[in-house]
Amino acid sequence: MDLIFPEKKEAFTRLLSGLDSVTELGPSVSLATSYPPSEITRRIDQDTASLDELSRILKARRNDFTPIFSLPPEVMWSILELCARNEPPQAGPVGPTLATRGWKARIPATHEKLGWIKMGHICQRLRSVVLGIPALWASIAFTLPKGHEEILVRAQSAPLTIELIHQPPAGMPQITISRLQFARRIALDLVVPEAEDLWSSLATIERPNSKVFSVLENLSVSAARLLEDITTSSLDATPIRAPRLRRLKLQNHFVPCNFSSLETLDLDLNLNLPIPYEARNSARPHKILDGDIVREILSRCTNLRRLALCGTQFGILPAPSGQHAAISLTRLKHLRLRTPISFVRSVWSNIILGSETQIEVQLHAMDAAFDESIAATSAGEENAFLSTLLSRLGAPHMPKVIGVRLECRVNIETRLVLAVKKLGTLTSERQGPLAEDCEFILDVRVARHERDRTMDAPSLFMQLLQDLPKYVDLAGVETLALYLPRLQGYPAVTWCTILVPYMSVRSLIVDEFPFQDSLWNAFCPAPDSGARPVLPSVVALFVLPDRLMAGGTYGFPPGEKLPLWEDILIGFRHRAEARVGIQQIVFGMFARVEAEQLDELKTVVPQVVDIRLTASYEPGEEFL
């Protein structure tokens, strides 16, 4: 203060010495007796305004020395753009449905989330930086239900993001049409009438004299049903005139394009959409994309980095032959298949992948829940395909696996994740050893229904844990995550046998603490049992329940239970005495443990870390 306004130093010193002393407020007392109350009020308001302005000046001066403002402008822009991707403004959660033209169009709720716009409210300096990045504003020009004109002014000439995926406010479609050629990304949901009208107005894109979308890089079009047959003629039709188009997502729709220039292709053909049953079974039924056409599309995608095929309306690809050799997709970085097993296997037999391709597969037979014979057949094919996937990872040229995650969701869905080292990368995990510096080379989910008598989800869980060493070298595995199903009939001795190949694991991740009695008796056997603890290299235990599972357990089968708390402390002591002690326990977000239990754990474990989420949240609320 005295550096900027030295003449104020004496006044502030007197204020700090105590304002309750009448003797030190002589002028104020004189003022109070010499002027009417209205004049006193006016002068006090003037002084208050001056102090407010002084406060703003001081805060602005202090902000100048904030570490982030010492960074070069281009670095600050990169940070803000990263924040913008993590927390974009939203029009609010999906609200009630609006019946229009026989469809159910989604409309936004009444409240919005400002997202990264709030950064401009922190201080004037940061606001000027945010306003100076037109690309940020261009990305949300048509996201919020109001303020489009002002946002377009701030976007200047930056390429726009145009979305019509919910019921738009009045006037927005007209603005959208006028700006369409300047869009970097276009996303249309044809269930929304305005989006359907807009797409119909663009029917001229297949004509030679159609408009050129010179900056369009990302196009997403979705519809309720695939109503037209896609043939070779459809593939050879005049493509959309978008020379920079690299990412294409189509849901129950088709757009002719130059497939050889695409880097990302996402095809979703599915009947599981919120449409009336009678429309689904109308005179224009939902089409199935023929397997030969799928193969032709893939053969034209010579530059793909990401490929996703989802849904049930795909025909099986023909087997490779002399006329149709397997398709080389060695540049592919990520492959996602979320389709019935028969289609997955046909795709797999028709493509050749590189050693670093990340594979994400979700197997869920739609009819298996209603037909026991289909369930048994699908389960057999799924088990065989799992062996094929794991055999691929065991090849000598494949990267070494450093992490294994195996989980079972409510005894229905089994998930297996294999991680390899990749420094500087982040995964979909929010916490724990598998959250960074690795990538998931394999992520496979298998759903099993009650009608499946061949192998239910818990049995598949144990079978994968037992068979994995037959296919993959586990000598370098440092992290093992076990999200256990409600098991029955697996004593501690079984766990000791199954977990022998996982001797190198140093970090164990579980979703509950304490975990089930049978595994606990193998991990920390009683001192009088004479058994050696399983997983002897483990030094860190992470308790990282998912939000879905944090609200409570789903019950235990007969004969299965949780160990007593006293046995937990004794077990940790026994491991320490056996020279295989746990050095660290980390309780992540949503973990359930009492404060006094944490104190007791600190007596037997050198380091206990509690990073649980302490803020309250509503059930079903997404954590950001």
PDB file of C-alpha atoms in Angstrom, residues 5 53 117 119 125 180 199 203 211 258 269 296 315 364 368 461 495:
ATOM      1  CA  PHE A   5      -0.083   5.618  -2.056  1.00  0.00           C
ATOM      2  CA  GLU A  53     -11.645   0.983  -6.694  1.00  0.00           C
ATOM      3  CA  ILE A 117     -16.690 -19.110 -19.622  1.00  0.00           C
ATOM      4  CA  MET A 119     -12.692 -18.260 -16.229  1.00  0.00           C
ATOM      5  CA  ARG A 125      -6.535  -9.925 -16.964  1.00  0.00           C
ATOM      6  CA  LEU A 180     -22.750 -23.362 -42.380  1.00  0.00           C
ATOM      7  CA  TRP A 199     -30.023 -31.354 -43.903  1.00  0.00           C
ATOM      8  CA  ALA A 203     -29.272 -32.040 -50.517  1.00  0.00           C
ATOM      9  CA  LYS A 211     -21.274 -25.441 -51.923  1.00  0.00           C
ATOM     10  CA  ASN A 258     -13.707 -39.371 -49.886  1.00  0.00           C
ATOM     11  CA  LEU A 269     -26.352 -48.798 -36.903  1.00  0.00           C
ATOM     12  CA  GLU A 296     -15.685 -52.115 -49.389  1.00  0.00           C
ATOM     13  CA  GLY A 315     -24.241 -57.932 -42.103  1.00  0.00           C
ATOM     14  CA  HIS A 364     -23.459 -58.014 -25.984  1.00  0.00           C
ATOM     15  CA  ALA A 368     -29.286 -63.764 -25.702  1.00  0.00           C
ATOM     16  CA  PHE A 461     -14.001 -63.532 -14.344  1.00  0.00           C
ATOM     17  CA  TRP A 495      -6.751 -67.714  -4.825  1.00  0.00           C
TER      18      TRP A 495
END
